[in-house]
GROMACS .gro file of C-alpha atoms in nm:
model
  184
    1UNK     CA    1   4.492   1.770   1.930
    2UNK     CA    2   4.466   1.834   1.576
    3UNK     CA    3   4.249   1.595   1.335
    4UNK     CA    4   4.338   1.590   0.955
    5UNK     CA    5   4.201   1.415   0.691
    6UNK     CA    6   4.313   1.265   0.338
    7UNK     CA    7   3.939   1.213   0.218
    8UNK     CA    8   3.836   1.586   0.219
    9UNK     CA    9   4.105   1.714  -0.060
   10UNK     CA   10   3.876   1.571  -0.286
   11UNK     CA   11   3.530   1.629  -0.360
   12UNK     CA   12   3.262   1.430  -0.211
   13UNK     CA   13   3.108   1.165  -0.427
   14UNK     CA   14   2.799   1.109  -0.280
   15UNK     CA   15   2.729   1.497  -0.390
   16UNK     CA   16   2.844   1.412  -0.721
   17UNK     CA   17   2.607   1.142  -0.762
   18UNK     CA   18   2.263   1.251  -0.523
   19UNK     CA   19   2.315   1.567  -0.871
   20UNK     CA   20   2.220   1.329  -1.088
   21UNK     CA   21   1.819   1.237  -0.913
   22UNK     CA   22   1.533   1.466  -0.876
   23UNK     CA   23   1.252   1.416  -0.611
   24UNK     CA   24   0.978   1.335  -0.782
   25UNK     CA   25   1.095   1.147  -1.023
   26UNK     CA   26   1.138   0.752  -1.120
   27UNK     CA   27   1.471   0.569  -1.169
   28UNK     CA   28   1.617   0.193  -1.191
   29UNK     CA   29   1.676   0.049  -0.848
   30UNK     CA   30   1.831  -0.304  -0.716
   31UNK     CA   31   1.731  -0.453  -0.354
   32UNK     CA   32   2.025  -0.453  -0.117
   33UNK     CA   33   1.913  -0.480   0.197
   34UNK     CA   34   1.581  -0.624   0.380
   35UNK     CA   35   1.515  -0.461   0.729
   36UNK     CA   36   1.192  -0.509   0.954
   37UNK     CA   37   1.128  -0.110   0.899
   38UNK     CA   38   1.207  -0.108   0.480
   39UNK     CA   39   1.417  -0.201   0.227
   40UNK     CA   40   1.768  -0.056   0.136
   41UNK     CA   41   1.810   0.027  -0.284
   42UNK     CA   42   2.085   0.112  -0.491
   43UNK     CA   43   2.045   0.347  -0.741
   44UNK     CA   44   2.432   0.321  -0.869
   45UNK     CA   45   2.759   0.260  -0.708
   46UNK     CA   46   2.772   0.460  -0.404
   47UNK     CA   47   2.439   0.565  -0.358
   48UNK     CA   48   2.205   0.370  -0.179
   49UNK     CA   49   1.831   0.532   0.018
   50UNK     CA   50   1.577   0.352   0.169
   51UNK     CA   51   1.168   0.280   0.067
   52UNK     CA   52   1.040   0.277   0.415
   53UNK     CA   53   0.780  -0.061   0.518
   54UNK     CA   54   0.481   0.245   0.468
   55UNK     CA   55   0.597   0.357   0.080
   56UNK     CA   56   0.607  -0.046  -0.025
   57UNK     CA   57   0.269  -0.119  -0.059
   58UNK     CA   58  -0.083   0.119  -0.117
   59UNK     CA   59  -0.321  -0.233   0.012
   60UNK     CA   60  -0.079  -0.430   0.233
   61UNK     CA   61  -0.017  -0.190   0.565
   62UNK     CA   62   0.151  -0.383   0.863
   63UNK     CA   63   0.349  -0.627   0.602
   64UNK     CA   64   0.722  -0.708   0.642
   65UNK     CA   65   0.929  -0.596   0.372
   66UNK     CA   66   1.047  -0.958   0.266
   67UNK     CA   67   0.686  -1.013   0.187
   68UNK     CA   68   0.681  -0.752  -0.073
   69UNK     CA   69   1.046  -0.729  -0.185
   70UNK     CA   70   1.337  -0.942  -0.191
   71UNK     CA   71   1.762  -0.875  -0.170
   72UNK     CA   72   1.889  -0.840  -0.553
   73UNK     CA   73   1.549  -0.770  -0.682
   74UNK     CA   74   1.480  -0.509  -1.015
   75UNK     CA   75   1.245  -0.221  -0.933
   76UNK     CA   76   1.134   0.133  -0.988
   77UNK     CA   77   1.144   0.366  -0.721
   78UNK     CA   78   1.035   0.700  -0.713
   79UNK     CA   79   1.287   0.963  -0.519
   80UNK     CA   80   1.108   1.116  -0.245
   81UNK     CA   81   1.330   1.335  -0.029
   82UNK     CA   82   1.723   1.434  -0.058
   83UNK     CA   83   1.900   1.500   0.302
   84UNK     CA   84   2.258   1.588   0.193
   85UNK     CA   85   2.335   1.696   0.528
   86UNK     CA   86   2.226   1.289   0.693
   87UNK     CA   87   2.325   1.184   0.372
   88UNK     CA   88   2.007   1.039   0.347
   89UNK     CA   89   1.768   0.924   0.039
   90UNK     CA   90   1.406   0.833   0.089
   91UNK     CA   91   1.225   0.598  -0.187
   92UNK     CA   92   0.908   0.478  -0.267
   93UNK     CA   93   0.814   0.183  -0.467
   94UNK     CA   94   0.472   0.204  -0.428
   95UNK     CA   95   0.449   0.536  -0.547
   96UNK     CA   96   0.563   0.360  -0.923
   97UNK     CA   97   0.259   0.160  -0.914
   98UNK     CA   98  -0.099   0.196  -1.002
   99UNK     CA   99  -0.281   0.287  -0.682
  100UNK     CA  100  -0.546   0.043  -0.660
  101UNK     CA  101  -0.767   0.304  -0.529
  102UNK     CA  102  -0.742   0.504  -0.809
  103UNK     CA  103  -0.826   0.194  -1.031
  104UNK     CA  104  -1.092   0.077  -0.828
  105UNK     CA  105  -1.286   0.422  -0.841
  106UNK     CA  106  -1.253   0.472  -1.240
  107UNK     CA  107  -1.430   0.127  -1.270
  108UNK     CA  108  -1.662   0.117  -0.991
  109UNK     CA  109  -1.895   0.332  -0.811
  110UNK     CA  110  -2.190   0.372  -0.527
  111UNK     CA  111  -2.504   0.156  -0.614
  112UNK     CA  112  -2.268  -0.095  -0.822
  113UNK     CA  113  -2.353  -0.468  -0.770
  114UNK     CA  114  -2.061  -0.640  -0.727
  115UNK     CA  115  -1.920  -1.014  -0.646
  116UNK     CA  116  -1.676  -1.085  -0.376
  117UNK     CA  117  -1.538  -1.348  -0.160
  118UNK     CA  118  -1.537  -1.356   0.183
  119UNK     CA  119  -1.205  -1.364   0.393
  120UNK     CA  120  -1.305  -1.246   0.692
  121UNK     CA  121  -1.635  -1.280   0.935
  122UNK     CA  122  -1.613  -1.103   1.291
  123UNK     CA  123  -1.891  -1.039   1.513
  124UNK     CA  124  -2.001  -0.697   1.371
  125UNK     CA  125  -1.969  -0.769   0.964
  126UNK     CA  126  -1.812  -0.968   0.701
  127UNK     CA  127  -1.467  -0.841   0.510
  128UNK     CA  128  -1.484  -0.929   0.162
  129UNK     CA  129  -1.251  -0.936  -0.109
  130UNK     CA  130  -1.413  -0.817  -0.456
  131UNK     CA  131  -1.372  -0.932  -0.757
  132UNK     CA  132  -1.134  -0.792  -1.005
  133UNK     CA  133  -0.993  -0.552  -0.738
  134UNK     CA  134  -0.675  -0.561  -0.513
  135UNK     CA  135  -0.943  -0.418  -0.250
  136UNK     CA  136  -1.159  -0.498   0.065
  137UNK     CA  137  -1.504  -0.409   0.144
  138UNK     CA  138  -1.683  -0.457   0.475
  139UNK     CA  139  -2.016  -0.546   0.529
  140UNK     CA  140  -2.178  -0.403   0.863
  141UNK     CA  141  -2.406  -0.643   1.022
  142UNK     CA  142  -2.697  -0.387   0.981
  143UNK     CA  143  -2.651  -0.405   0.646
  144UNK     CA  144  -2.689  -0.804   0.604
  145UNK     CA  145  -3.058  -0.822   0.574
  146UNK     CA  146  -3.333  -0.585   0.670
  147UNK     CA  147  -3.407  -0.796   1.013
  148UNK     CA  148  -3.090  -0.612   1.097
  149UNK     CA  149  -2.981  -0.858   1.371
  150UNK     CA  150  -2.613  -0.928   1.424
  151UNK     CA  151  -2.707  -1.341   1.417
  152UNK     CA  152  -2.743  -1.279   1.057
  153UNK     CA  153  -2.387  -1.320   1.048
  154UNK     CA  154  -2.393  -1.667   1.110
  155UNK     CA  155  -2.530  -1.799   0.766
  156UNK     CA  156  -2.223  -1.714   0.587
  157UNK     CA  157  -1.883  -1.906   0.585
  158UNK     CA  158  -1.561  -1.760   0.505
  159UNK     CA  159  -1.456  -1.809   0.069
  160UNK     CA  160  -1.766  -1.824   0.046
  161UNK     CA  161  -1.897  -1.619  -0.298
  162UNK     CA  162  -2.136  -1.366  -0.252
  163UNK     CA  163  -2.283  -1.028  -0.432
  164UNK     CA  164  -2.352  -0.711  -0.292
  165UNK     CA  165  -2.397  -0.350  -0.357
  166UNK     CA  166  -2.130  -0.083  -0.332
  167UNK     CA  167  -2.302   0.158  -0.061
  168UNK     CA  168  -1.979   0.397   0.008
  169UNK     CA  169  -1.642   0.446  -0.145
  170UNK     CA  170  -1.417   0.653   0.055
  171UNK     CA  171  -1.051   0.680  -0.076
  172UNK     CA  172  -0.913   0.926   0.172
  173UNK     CA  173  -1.029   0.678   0.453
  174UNK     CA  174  -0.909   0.420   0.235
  175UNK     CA  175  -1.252   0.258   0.335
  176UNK     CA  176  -1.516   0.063   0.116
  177UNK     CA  177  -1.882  -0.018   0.250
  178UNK     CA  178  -2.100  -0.302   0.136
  179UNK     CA  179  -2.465  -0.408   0.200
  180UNK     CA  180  -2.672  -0.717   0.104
  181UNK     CA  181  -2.996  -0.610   0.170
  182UNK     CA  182  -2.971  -0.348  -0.039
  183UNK     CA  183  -2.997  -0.599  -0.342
  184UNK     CA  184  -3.415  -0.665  -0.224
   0.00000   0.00000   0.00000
């Protein structure tokens, strides 16, 4: 058996094209596809890579792509890998926005008394949204009043508006903690 082939007299245009886009760098991108894993982009005719669900979003983790980008939608993406062998082009779109951490620690830090709203009570702390920011914060039962009891969490209601003080900021951890009693 022989195989032949017309296609490979002439030169590949993918190759052609992937020339034309550095890693690192930021270029003009339309939605083409929505998958549960990521979102499909084309950069021009031809060339298409995907932004994987985990380079979509820096706050929104376990989110399905349709909830953060939609088929035929104008973005930015930033290029981060070239695999001319798979033929293969990895994206980021979160990587062309402001990292809200980065925001969040220019404008805030430890000691900081803050407002917030609460979206979420469990039965070890509150999760609260603060004000101004794209993050969360969590405030640790202990850290409720100096009584220190974990029934404290039953005077609060979830929206409900409260203030507290910025006790830890960890960005690596991605992790923000709050206290009450600190305020007295």
């Amino acid at each position: 058996k022989i195989s032949l082939g017309v296609k490979q007299l002439t030169e590949d245009p993918y190759k052609k094209v992937i020339d034309n886009y550095e890693v690192g760098k930021n270029y003009p991108a339309i939605i083409t596809n929505v998958q549960d894993y990521g979102c499909f982009a084309k950069l021009e005719e031809g060339l298409e890579g995907l932004i994987h669900q985990s380079e979509l979003s820096w706050t929104k983790k376990n989110i399905h792509p349709g909830k953060v980008l939609s088929t035929s939608q104008k973005i930015e993406v930033e290029v981060l890998e070239k695999n001319l062998e798979k033929r293969r082009l990895s994206l980021s779109y979160k990587n062309t926005l402001l990292n809200p951490w980065v925001k969040f620690t220019k404008d805030y830090k430890m000691g900081d008394q803050v407002e917030g709203t609460i979206k979420n009570i469990t039965d070890y702390a509150l999760f609260i949204s603060i004000k101004d920011s794209e993050l969360d914060g969590m405030v640790h039962y202990k850290d409720l009043s100096w009584a220190e009891k974990d029934t404290e969490l039953q005077k609060y209601k979830k929206n409900q508006l409260i203030k507290f003080k910025i006790l830890e900021i960890n960005k690596e951890k991605e992790k923000i903690r709050l206290g009450i009693k600190q305020l007295e």
